[in-house]
Coordinates of C-alpha atoms in Angstrom, one line a residue:
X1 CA -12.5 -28.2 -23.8
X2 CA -9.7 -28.6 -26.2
X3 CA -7.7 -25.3 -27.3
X4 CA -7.6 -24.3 -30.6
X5 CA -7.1 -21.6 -33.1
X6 CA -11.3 -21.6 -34.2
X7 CA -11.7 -21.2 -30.2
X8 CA -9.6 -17.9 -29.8
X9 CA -9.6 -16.3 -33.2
X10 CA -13.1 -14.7 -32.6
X11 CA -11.9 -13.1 -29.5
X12 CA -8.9 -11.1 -31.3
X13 CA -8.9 -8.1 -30.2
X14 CA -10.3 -8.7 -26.7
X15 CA -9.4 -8.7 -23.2
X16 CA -8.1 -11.3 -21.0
X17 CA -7.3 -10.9 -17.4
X18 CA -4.7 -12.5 -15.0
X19 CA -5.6 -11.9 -11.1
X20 CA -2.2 -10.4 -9.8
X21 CA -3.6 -10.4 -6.0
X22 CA -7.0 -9.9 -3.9
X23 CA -7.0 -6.0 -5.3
X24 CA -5.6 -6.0 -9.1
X25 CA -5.4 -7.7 -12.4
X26 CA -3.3 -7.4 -15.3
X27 CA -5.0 -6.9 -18.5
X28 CA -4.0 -9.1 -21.8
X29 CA -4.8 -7.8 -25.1
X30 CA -5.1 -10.8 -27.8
X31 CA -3.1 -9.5 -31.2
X32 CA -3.1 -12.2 -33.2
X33 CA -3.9 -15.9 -33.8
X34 CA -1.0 -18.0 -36.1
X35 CA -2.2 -21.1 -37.2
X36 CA 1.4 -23.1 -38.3
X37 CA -0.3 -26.4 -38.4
X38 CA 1.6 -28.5 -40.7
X39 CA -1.1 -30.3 -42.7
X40 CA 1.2 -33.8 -42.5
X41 CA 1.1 -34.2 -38.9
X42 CA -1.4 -35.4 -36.9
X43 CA -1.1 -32.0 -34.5
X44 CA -2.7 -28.7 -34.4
X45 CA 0.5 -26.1 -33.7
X46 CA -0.4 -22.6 -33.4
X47 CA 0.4 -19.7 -31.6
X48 CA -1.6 -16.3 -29.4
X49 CA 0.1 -12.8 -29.2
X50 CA -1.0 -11.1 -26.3
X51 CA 0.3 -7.4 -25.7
X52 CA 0.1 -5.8 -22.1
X53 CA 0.8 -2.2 -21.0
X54 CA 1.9 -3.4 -17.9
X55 CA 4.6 -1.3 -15.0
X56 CA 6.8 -4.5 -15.2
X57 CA 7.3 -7.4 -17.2
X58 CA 5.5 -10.8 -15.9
X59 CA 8.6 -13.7 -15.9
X60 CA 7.0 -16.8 -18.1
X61 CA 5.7 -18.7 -16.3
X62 CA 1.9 -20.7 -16.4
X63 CA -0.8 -18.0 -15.8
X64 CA -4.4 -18.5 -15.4
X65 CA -6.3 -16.3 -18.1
X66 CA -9.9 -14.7 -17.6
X67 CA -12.2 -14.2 -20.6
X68 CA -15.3 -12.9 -20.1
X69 CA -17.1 -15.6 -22.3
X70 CA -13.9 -17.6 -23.0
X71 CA -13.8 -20.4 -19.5
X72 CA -10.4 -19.6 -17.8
X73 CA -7.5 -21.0 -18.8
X74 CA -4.1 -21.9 -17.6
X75 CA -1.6 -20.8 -20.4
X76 CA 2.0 -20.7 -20.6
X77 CA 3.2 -16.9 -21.2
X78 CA 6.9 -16.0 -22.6
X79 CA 7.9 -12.4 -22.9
X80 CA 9.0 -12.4 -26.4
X81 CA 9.7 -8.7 -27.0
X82 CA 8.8 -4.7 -26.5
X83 CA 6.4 -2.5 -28.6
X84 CA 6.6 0.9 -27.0
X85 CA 5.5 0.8 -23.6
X86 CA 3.6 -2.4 -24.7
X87 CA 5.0 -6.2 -23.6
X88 CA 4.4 -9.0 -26.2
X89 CA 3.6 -12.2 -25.0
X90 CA 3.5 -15.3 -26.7
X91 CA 1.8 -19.2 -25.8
X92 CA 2.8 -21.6 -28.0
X93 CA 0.7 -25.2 -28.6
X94 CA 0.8 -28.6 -30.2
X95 CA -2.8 -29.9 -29.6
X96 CA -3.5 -33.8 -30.9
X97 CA -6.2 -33.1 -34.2

């Protein structure tokens, strides 16, 4: 399955979920889809905002993400910044088109 923005944009606004041990997950909001393709390149660049309201802040690091119609994926997570008691998360990609 190749990632790409038609792929997660329907699922804005819903859950994803990284296993943290045997007992808990974290859960993963997805904000926001940004398509920054460049229509000149061969490559499809775009971007997923995740927020979590999470005790702690998950280092980035590859995680692998639950959907419950989405097949799990292992994505790349940065902590990019705070939102109130929220964590933002971004994954960046470059996909071949």
């Amino acid at each position: 399955m190749t990632l790409s923005v038609a792929m997660f944009e329907p699922h804005v606004g819903s859950a994803f979920f990284i296993p943290l041990n045997s007992d808990e997950q974290a859960v993963f909001m997805l904000d926001r889809v940004e398509d920054k393709t460049d229509p000149k390149t061969s490559y499809a660049s775009f971007s997923l905002f995740f927020s979590a309201d999470a005790p702690f802040l998950l280092p980035q690091g590859a995680y692998p993400l639950q959907h419950a119609v989405l097949d799990e994926q292992f994505i790349f997570l940065v902590p990019v910044s705070r939102e109130g008691s929220k964590v933002i998360y971004q994954a960046c990609f470059n996909v071949e088109a």
